[in-house]
């Protein structure tokens, strides 16, 4: 019989993209859906970045770029890492890919052998666990609930490490919770990891600039870990460039080399035009970043306060990213007016989409089945209307 490989068979589809797709389908049928599912800024890419791309087209940047990215882009990334994160890298340690998503996947494929354990703190971004599966690694999940602000403790980390641990994936500011690890909290984790020189650290910092605490801290800043941390970042979130598909790793040279080799066989370098736009993003005027962060902060305050008013929702106060991750256990095990059972948060997300016409994502895909993810990267007006609809729909559950 003709069928797909076991590898693909075992892979779950991305739930964030699936909910967004469902919401787009309903919209196409004329339903007035408010989409709080997919996480992407609603802003347009800043003008100076678009101009750099147009210039690149005019100047015929239409050929293959080096597999790991143009050297001026990698140089701009080196300077960005120094300016924003006080991190020292050489251009050879940077590999530019088709979005941070590919950067994470490249890094995992470059370091994981079958059966290697990868520690993934939950709630986690949907794709980590699937990528670990693709690399034939084993996910070791550490649960961090709302009572600990969705952040793992050094004790939990210590308990999860075994002789097979190969890597840990950290994400701060976090998708889906918006939690941000402080320097002190990272130091606690770094101290545990310092005693395990065989463990690699993947630090996903894609939400670096959407941080309301005033400073972004990278675990790569700790000396004991610098030589075995892979920093992942990109332009999607900070510069409203999700469709341009540019992400990067800054890594020990042997890992950068491995990713370069991997990428050379299966994607080549990312879009030449997008790379030139990314140079303008990293090296150009940064005021757009602060402006967007201000808007996200205003919306964070708005959705958090509206959701806190909904009986039964437990709401965390996210310090970064653009997600709210309320715990909704009070509504699990209820019945909707149309008779449908709400057995878990995926049922709840589907009920909200079909009856309230608000697209969210159930927490199960993020390893937190009693929570719901709302992306607040949309207009204040849509947010107010969406939360009003969610409130009404939740209060109708019995
Ligand atoms: N990491 C996290 C935590 C994300 O939320 C995203 C957004 N999808 C990515 C990585 C990948 O971003 P991109 O591929 O658009 O650079
Ligand atoms: N990071 C976004 C999200 O979590 C984009 C979707 C995806 O890449 O999965 O919604």
Short mmCIF file of N, CA and C in Angstrom, two decimals, residues 20-168:
data_model
loop_
_atom_site.label_atom_id
_atom_site.label_comp_id
_atom_site.label_asym_id
_atom_site.label_seq_id
_atom_site.Cartn_x
_atom_site.Cartn_y
_atom_site.Cartn_z
N UNK A 20 -5.75 28.70 13.01
CA UNK A 20 -5.77 29.91 12.19
C UNK A 20 -6.41 29.62 10.83
N UNK A 21 -6.08 28.44 10.30
CA UNK A 21 -6.63 28.01 9.02
C UNK A 21 -8.17 27.86 9.13
N UNK A 22 -8.62 27.26 10.23
CA UNK A 22 -10.06 27.07 10.43
C UNK A 22 -10.76 28.41 10.52
N UNK A 23 -10.11 29.33 11.20
CA UNK A 23 -10.71 30.65 11.35
C UNK A 23 -10.78 31.35 9.99
N UNK A 24 -9.75 31.16 9.16
CA UNK A 24 -9.75 31.77 7.82
C UNK A 24 -10.87 31.15 6.96
N UNK A 25 -11.10 29.85 7.11
CA UNK A 25 -12.15 29.19 6.33
C UNK A 25 -13.53 29.74 6.71
N UNK A 26 -13.76 29.89 8.03
CA UNK A 26 -15.05 30.44 8.47
C UNK A 26 -15.22 31.86 7.95
N UNK A 27 -14.14 32.63 8.00
CA UNK A 27 -14.17 34.01 7.51
C UNK A 27 -14.55 34.04 6.03
N UNK A 28 -13.96 33.10 5.27
CA UNK A 28 -14.24 33.04 3.82
C UNK A 28 -15.71 32.71 3.57
N UNK A 29 -16.35 32.02 4.54
CA UNK A 29 -17.79 31.74 4.38
C UNK A 29 -18.64 32.92 4.83
N UNK A 30 -18.00 34.00 5.20
CA UNK A 30 -18.74 35.20 5.57
C UNK A 30 -18.99 35.35 7.07
N UNK A 31 -18.44 34.45 7.87
CA UNK A 31 -18.63 34.55 9.33
C UNK A 31 -17.66 35.60 9.88
N UNK A 32 -18.17 36.41 10.81
CA UNK A 32 -17.35 37.47 11.40
C UNK A 32 -16.48 36.90 12.53
N UNK A 33 -15.34 36.30 12.14
CA UNK A 33 -14.48 35.65 13.14
C UNK A 33 -13.39 36.62 13.60
N UNK A 34 -13.14 36.61 14.90
CA UNK A 34 -11.98 37.36 15.40
C UNK A 34 -10.89 36.34 15.69
N UNK A 35 -9.74 36.52 15.06
CA UNK A 35 -8.70 35.51 15.14
C UNK A 35 -7.66 35.84 16.22
N UNK A 36 -7.75 35.14 17.33
CA UNK A 36 -6.73 35.29 18.39
C UNK A 36 -5.90 34.01 18.46
N UNK A 37 -5.83 33.29 17.34
CA UNK A 37 -5.13 32.00 17.39
C UNK A 37 -3.66 32.12 17.02
N UNK A 38 -3.38 32.50 15.81
CA UNK A 38 -1.96 32.47 15.41
C UNK A 38 -1.20 33.64 16.04
N UNK A 39 0.06 33.37 16.37
CA UNK A 39 0.85 34.42 17.00
C UNK A 39 1.68 35.17 15.98
N UNK A 40 1.14 36.27 15.49
CA UNK A 40 1.99 37.12 14.64
C UNK A 40 1.55 38.56 14.78
N UNK A 41 2.53 39.48 14.78
CA UNK A 41 2.19 40.89 14.90
C UNK A 41 1.22 41.31 13.80
N UNK A 42 0.29 42.19 14.13
CA UNK A 42 -0.66 42.66 13.12
C UNK A 42 -0.13 43.89 12.39
N UNK A 43 1.06 44.35 12.77
CA UNK A 43 1.61 45.57 12.14
C UNK A 43 2.21 45.24 10.77
N UNK A 44 2.32 46.28 9.95
CA UNK A 44 3.04 46.12 8.69
C UNK A 44 4.53 46.26 8.96
N UNK A 45 5.33 45.62 8.11
CA UNK A 45 6.78 45.75 8.22
C UNK A 45 7.17 47.23 8.05
N UNK A 46 8.04 47.75 8.94
CA UNK A 46 8.42 49.17 8.85
C UNK A 46 8.99 49.56 7.47
N UNK A 47 8.73 50.82 7.10
CA UNK A 47 9.03 51.30 5.74
C UNK A 47 10.50 51.15 5.36
N UNK A 48 11.42 51.45 6.29
CA UNK A 48 12.85 51.41 5.89
C UNK A 48 13.28 49.98 5.56
N UNK A 49 12.60 49.00 6.15
CA UNK A 49 12.95 47.59 5.87
C UNK A 49 12.41 47.20 4.49
N UNK A 50 11.19 47.66 4.20
CA UNK A 50 10.61 47.35 2.88
C UNK A 50 11.44 48.01 1.77
N UNK A 51 11.92 49.23 2.07
CA UNK A 51 12.74 49.92 1.06
C UNK A 51 14.03 49.15 0.76
N UNK A 52 14.63 48.61 1.81
CA UNK A 52 15.87 47.83 1.61
C UNK A 52 15.58 46.62 0.71
N UNK A 53 14.42 46.02 0.88
CA UNK A 53 14.06 44.86 0.04
C UNK A 53 13.86 45.29 -1.41
N UNK A 54 13.19 46.44 -1.60
CA UNK A 54 12.96 46.92 -2.96
C UNK A 54 14.28 47.26 -3.65
N UNK A 55 15.19 47.83 -2.88
CA UNK A 55 16.51 48.16 -3.42
C UNK A 55 17.23 46.87 -3.83
N UNK A 56 17.10 45.84 -2.99
CA UNK A 56 17.77 44.57 -3.30
C UNK A 56 17.23 43.99 -4.61
N UNK A 57 15.95 44.14 -4.84
CA UNK A 57 15.36 43.63 -6.10
C UNK A 57 15.94 44.42 -7.27
N UNK A 58 15.94 45.76 -7.12
CA UNK A 58 16.45 46.60 -8.20
C UNK A 58 17.93 46.30 -8.48
N UNK A 59 18.66 46.01 -7.42
CA UNK A 59 20.11 45.76 -7.59
C UNK A 59 20.42 44.30 -7.94
N UNK A 60 19.39 43.58 -8.29
CA UNK A 60 19.55 42.20 -8.79
C UNK A 60 20.11 41.20 -7.78
N UNK A 61 19.65 41.29 -6.58
CA UNK A 61 19.99 40.24 -5.62
C UNK A 61 19.07 39.04 -5.87
N UNK A 62 19.28 38.45 -7.04
CA UNK A 62 18.36 37.40 -7.47
C UNK A 62 19.04 36.04 -7.55
N UNK A 63 20.28 35.98 -7.04
CA UNK A 63 21.04 34.72 -7.11
C UNK A 63 21.06 34.02 -5.75
N UNK A 64 21.48 32.77 -5.76
CA UNK A 64 21.65 32.06 -4.49
C UNK A 64 22.58 32.85 -3.58
N UNK A 65 22.24 32.92 -2.33
CA UNK A 65 23.16 33.52 -1.36
C UNK A 65 24.02 32.39 -0.80
N UNK A 66 25.09 32.72 -0.05
CA UNK A 66 25.79 31.64 0.66
C UNK A 66 24.76 30.87 1.50
N UNK A 67 25.03 29.58 1.71
CA UNK A 67 24.06 28.72 2.41
C UNK A 67 23.74 29.27 3.81
N UNK A 68 24.75 29.79 4.51
CA UNK A 68 24.51 30.28 5.88
C UNK A 68 24.11 31.76 5.92
N UNK A 69 23.89 32.37 4.77
CA UNK A 69 23.45 33.77 4.72
C UNK A 69 24.56 34.70 4.25
N UNK A 70 24.14 35.86 3.72
CA UNK A 70 25.13 36.86 3.27
C UNK A 70 26.01 37.29 4.45
N UNK A 71 27.27 37.59 4.14
CA UNK A 71 28.15 37.95 5.26
C UNK A 71 27.76 39.30 5.88
N UNK A 72 27.19 40.23 5.09
CA UNK A 72 26.80 41.51 5.73
C UNK A 72 25.64 41.29 6.70
N UNK A 73 24.77 40.33 6.40
CA UNK A 73 23.69 40.03 7.34
C UNK A 73 24.25 39.37 8.60
N UNK A 74 25.16 38.41 8.41
CA UNK A 74 25.72 37.74 9.58
C UNK A 74 26.52 38.73 10.44
N UNK A 75 27.17 39.69 9.76
CA UNK A 75 27.90 40.74 10.49
C UNK A 75 26.90 41.62 11.28
N UNK A 76 25.78 41.95 10.65
CA UNK A 76 24.77 42.77 11.34
C UNK A 76 24.21 42.01 12.55
N UNK A 77 24.11 40.69 12.42
CA UNK A 77 23.61 39.87 13.54
C UNK A 77 24.64 39.84 14.68
N UNK A 78 25.93 39.71 14.30
CA UNK A 78 27.00 39.74 15.31
C UNK A 78 26.93 41.05 16.09
N UNK A 79 26.74 42.15 15.35
CA UNK A 79 26.68 43.46 16.01
C UNK A 79 25.42 43.60 16.87
N UNK A 80 24.33 43.06 16.39
CA UNK A 80 23.08 43.06 17.17
C UNK A 80 23.26 42.29 18.48
N UNK A 81 23.91 41.14 18.41
CA UNK A 81 24.09 40.31 19.61
C UNK A 81 24.97 41.05 20.64
N UNK A 82 25.93 41.81 20.13
CA UNK A 82 26.80 42.59 21.02
C UNK A 82 25.99 43.76 21.62
N UNK A 83 25.31 44.48 20.75
CA UNK A 83 24.58 45.69 21.17
C UNK A 83 23.45 45.35 22.15
N UNK A 84 22.63 44.36 21.80
CA UNK A 84 21.43 44.09 22.58
C UNK A 84 21.66 43.10 23.71
N UNK A 85 22.61 42.18 23.54
CA UNK A 85 22.72 41.06 24.49
C UNK A 85 24.09 40.92 25.14
N UNK A 86 25.01 41.82 24.80
CA UNK A 86 26.40 41.74 25.31
C UNK A 86 27.01 40.37 25.05
N UNK A 87 26.71 39.79 23.90
CA UNK A 87 27.25 38.47 23.55
C UNK A 87 28.27 38.63 22.42
N UNK A 88 29.36 37.88 22.53
CA UNK A 88 30.43 37.96 21.52
C UNK A 88 30.40 36.76 20.60
N UNK A 89 30.18 37.00 19.35
CA UNK A 89 30.19 35.92 18.36
C UNK A 89 31.02 36.35 17.15
N UNK A 90 31.53 35.35 16.42
CA UNK A 90 32.18 35.60 15.14
C UNK A 90 31.16 35.30 14.04
N UNK A 91 31.31 35.90 12.86
CA UNK A 91 30.33 35.68 11.78
C UNK A 91 30.19 34.19 11.43
N UNK A 92 31.27 33.42 11.63
CA UNK A 92 31.23 31.98 11.31
C UNK A 92 30.29 31.22 12.24
N UNK A 93 29.91 31.84 13.34
CA UNK A 93 29.04 31.15 14.30
C UNK A 93 27.56 31.42 14.04
N UNK A 94 27.29 32.18 13.00
CA UNK A 94 25.89 32.54 12.69
C UNK A 94 25.42 31.74 11.47
N UNK A 95 24.24 31.16 11.56
CA UNK A 95 23.62 30.54 10.38
C UNK A 95 22.21 31.12 10.24
N UNK A 96 21.95 31.69 9.08
CA UNK A 96 20.64 32.30 8.82
C UNK A 96 19.77 31.27 8.09
N UNK A 97 18.51 31.17 8.52
CA UNK A 97 17.62 30.15 7.95
C UNK A 97 16.26 30.75 7.59
N UNK A 98 15.38 29.88 7.10
CA UNK A 98 14.03 30.31 6.72
C UNK A 98 13.15 30.42 7.97
N UNK A 99 13.43 31.40 8.79
CA UNK A 99 12.66 31.59 10.02
C UNK A 99 13.32 30.87 11.18
N UNK A 100 13.01 31.36 12.38
CA UNK A 100 13.54 30.73 13.61
C UNK A 100 13.03 29.31 13.73
N UNK A 101 11.91 29.02 13.11
CA UNK A 101 11.37 27.66 13.15
C UNK A 101 12.39 26.70 12.53
N UNK A 102 12.91 27.05 11.37
CA UNK A 102 13.93 26.18 10.76
C UNK A 102 15.21 26.19 11.60
N UNK A 103 15.52 27.32 12.21
CA UNK A 103 16.73 27.38 13.04
C UNK A 103 16.66 26.37 14.18
N UNK A 104 15.50 26.31 14.86
CA UNK A 104 15.33 25.37 15.97
C UNK A 104 15.46 23.94 15.44
N UNK A 105 14.79 23.67 14.33
CA UNK A 105 14.77 22.32 13.77
C UNK A 105 16.17 21.90 13.30
N UNK A 106 16.87 22.80 12.63
CA UNK A 106 18.25 22.52 12.21
C UNK A 106 19.10 22.14 13.42
N UNK A 107 18.99 22.95 14.47
CA UNK A 107 19.84 22.74 15.64
C UNK A 107 19.54 21.37 16.24
N UNK A 108 18.27 21.01 16.35
CA UNK A 108 17.93 19.71 16.93
C UNK A 108 18.43 18.57 16.04
N UNK A 109 18.22 18.72 14.73
CA UNK A 109 18.69 17.66 13.83
C UNK A 109 20.21 17.54 13.86
N UNK A 110 20.86 18.64 14.15
CA UNK A 110 22.34 18.63 14.16
C UNK A 110 22.92 17.98 15.42
N UNK A 111 22.14 17.91 16.49
CA UNK A 111 22.75 17.42 17.75
C UNK A 111 22.12 16.16 18.33
N UNK A 112 20.92 15.79 17.88
CA UNK A 112 20.20 14.69 18.53
C UNK A 112 20.41 13.36 17.80
N UNK A 113 20.80 12.35 18.56
CA UNK A 113 20.81 10.98 18.04
C UNK A 113 19.56 10.27 18.55
N UNK A 114 19.13 9.20 17.86
CA UNK A 114 17.93 8.49 18.33
C UNK A 114 18.04 8.12 19.81
N UNK A 115 16.98 8.45 20.54
CA UNK A 115 16.93 8.10 21.97
C UNK A 115 17.50 9.15 22.91
N UNK A 116 18.19 10.15 22.36
CA UNK A 116 18.71 11.23 23.22
C UNK A 116 17.54 11.98 23.86
N UNK A 117 17.72 12.36 25.11
CA UNK A 117 16.64 13.07 25.80
C UNK A 117 16.80 14.58 25.68
N UNK A 118 15.67 15.22 25.43
CA UNK A 118 15.65 16.68 25.35
C UNK A 118 14.65 17.19 26.39
N UNK A 119 15.11 18.02 27.29
CA UNK A 119 14.23 18.55 28.33
C UNK A 119 13.44 19.74 27.76
N UNK A 120 12.12 19.63 27.86
CA UNK A 120 11.26 20.69 27.33
C UNK A 120 10.31 21.15 28.45
N UNK A 121 10.52 22.34 28.98
CA UNK A 121 9.60 22.83 30.00
C UNK A 121 8.23 23.11 29.39
N UNK A 122 7.16 22.65 30.09
CA UNK A 122 5.80 22.93 29.63
C UNK A 122 5.20 24.00 30.53
N UNK A 123 4.36 24.87 30.00
CA UNK A 123 3.91 24.98 28.62
C UNK A 123 5.05 25.33 27.65
N UNK A 124 4.99 24.66 26.49
CA UNK A 124 6.03 24.85 25.47
C UNK A 124 5.39 25.28 24.15
N UNK A 125 6.22 25.84 23.30
CA UNK A 125 5.74 26.18 21.95
C UNK A 125 5.50 24.86 21.21
N UNK A 126 4.36 24.78 20.51
CA UNK A 126 3.90 23.53 19.89
C UNK A 126 4.97 22.77 19.11
N UNK A 127 5.82 23.48 18.42
CA UNK A 127 6.71 22.80 17.47
C UNK A 127 7.90 22.09 18.12
N UNK A 128 8.29 22.51 19.34
CA UNK A 128 9.49 21.89 19.93
C UNK A 128 9.37 20.37 20.01
N UNK A 129 8.26 19.92 20.61
CA UNK A 129 8.16 18.47 20.85
C UNK A 129 8.07 17.69 19.54
N UNK A 130 7.45 18.29 18.54
CA UNK A 130 7.35 17.61 17.24
C UNK A 130 8.72 17.56 16.55
N UNK A 131 9.48 18.63 16.70
CA UNK A 131 10.82 18.65 16.10
C UNK A 131 11.73 17.63 16.79
N UNK A 132 11.60 17.50 18.11
CA UNK A 132 12.40 16.50 18.83
C UNK A 132 12.03 15.11 18.31
N UNK A 133 10.72 14.90 18.07
CA UNK A 133 10.28 13.61 17.52
C UNK A 133 10.89 13.37 16.13
N UNK A 134 10.88 14.42 15.32
CA UNK A 134 11.47 14.32 13.97
C UNK A 134 12.93 13.90 14.05
N UNK A 135 13.63 14.43 15.06
CA UNK A 135 15.05 14.12 15.22
C UNK A 135 15.24 12.78 15.94
N UNK A 136 14.13 12.10 16.22
CA UNK A 136 14.14 10.79 16.91
C UNK A 136 14.67 10.88 18.33
N UNK A 137 14.52 12.06 18.92
CA UNK A 137 14.87 12.22 20.33
C UNK A 137 13.67 11.92 21.20
N UNK A 138 13.90 11.99 22.52
CA UNK A 138 12.82 11.70 23.46
C UNK A 138 12.54 12.97 24.26
N UNK A 139 11.29 13.41 24.25
CA UNK A 139 10.92 14.61 25.01
C UNK A 139 10.81 14.28 26.50
N UNK A 140 11.47 15.06 27.32
CA UNK A 140 11.32 14.93 28.77
C UNK A 140 10.66 16.24 29.22
N UNK A 141 9.39 16.13 29.57
CA UNK A 141 8.62 17.34 29.86
C UNK A 141 8.68 17.69 31.35
N UNK A 142 8.97 18.95 31.64
CA UNK A 142 8.88 19.43 33.03
C UNK A 142 7.63 20.31 33.10
N UNK A 143 6.73 20.00 34.01
CA UNK A 143 5.49 20.77 34.12
C UNK A 143 5.69 22.00 35.01
N UNK A 144 5.29 23.14 34.51
CA UNK A 144 5.31 24.37 35.31
C UNK A 144 3.95 25.04 35.17
N UNK A 145 3.14 24.96 36.22
CA UNK A 145 1.78 25.49 36.16
C UNK A 145 1.70 26.96 36.47
N UNK A 146 0.47 27.46 36.42
CA UNK A 146 0.24 28.90 36.63
C UNK A 146 0.70 29.34 38.03
N UNK A 147 0.63 28.40 39.01
CA UNK A 147 1.01 28.75 40.39
C UNK A 147 2.50 29.08 40.50
N UNK A 148 3.31 28.63 39.53
CA UNK A 148 4.73 29.01 39.53
C UNK A 148 5.04 29.90 38.32
N UNK A 149 4.01 30.64 37.92
CA UNK A 149 4.12 31.57 36.79
C UNK A 149 4.65 30.87 35.54
N UNK A 150 4.35 29.59 35.42
CA UNK A 150 4.71 28.79 34.25
C UNK A 150 6.22 28.70 34.03
N UNK A 151 7.00 28.87 35.11
CA UNK A 151 8.46 28.79 34.96
C UNK A 151 9.01 27.63 35.78
N UNK A 152 9.98 26.93 35.24
CA UNK A 152 10.53 25.80 35.98
C UNK A 152 11.54 26.28 37.03
N UNK A 153 11.73 25.45 38.04
CA UNK A 153 12.68 25.78 39.10
C UNK A 153 13.97 24.97 38.90
N UNK A 154 15.07 25.42 39.51
CA UNK A 154 16.31 24.65 39.42
C UNK A 154 16.13 23.22 39.94
N UNK A 155 15.31 23.05 40.98
CA UNK A 155 15.09 21.70 41.54
C UNK A 155 14.43 20.81 40.49
N UNK A 156 13.44 21.35 39.81
CA UNK A 156 12.76 20.56 38.78
C UNK A 156 13.73 20.17 37.66
N UNK A 157 14.57 21.13 37.28
CA UNK A 157 15.54 20.86 36.21
C UNK A 157 16.49 19.74 36.64
N UNK A 158 16.99 19.86 37.84
CA UNK A 158 17.93 18.88 38.38
C UNK A 158 17.31 17.48 38.33
N UNK A 159 16.05 17.40 38.74
CA UNK A 159 15.38 16.10 38.81
C UNK A 159 15.13 15.50 37.42
N UNK A 160 15.10 16.33 36.40
CA UNK A 160 14.79 15.84 35.05
C UNK A 160 16.03 15.35 34.30
N UNK A 161 17.20 15.71 34.78
CA UNK A 161 18.45 15.36 34.08
C UNK A 161 18.81 13.89 34.32
N UNK A 162 19.14 13.19 33.22
CA UNK A 162 19.59 11.80 33.34
C UNK A 162 20.89 11.66 32.53
N UNK A 163 21.42 10.46 32.51
CA UNK A 163 22.64 10.22 31.76
C UNK A 163 22.40 10.37 30.25
N UNK A 164 21.13 10.35 29.82
CA UNK A 164 20.81 10.46 28.39
C UNK A 164 20.46 11.88 27.97
N UNK A 165 20.46 12.82 28.91
CA UNK A 165 20.07 14.19 28.56
C UNK A 165 21.08 14.81 27.59
N UNK A 166 20.57 15.27 26.46
CA UNK A 166 21.45 15.87 25.46
C UNK A 166 21.28 17.39 25.42
N UNK A 167 20.04 17.83 25.66
CA UNK A 167 19.79 19.27 25.50
C UNK A 167 18.56 19.69 26.28
N UNK A 168 18.45 21.00 26.46
CA UNK A 168 17.24 21.59 27.04
C UNK A 168 16.82 22.74 26.14
#
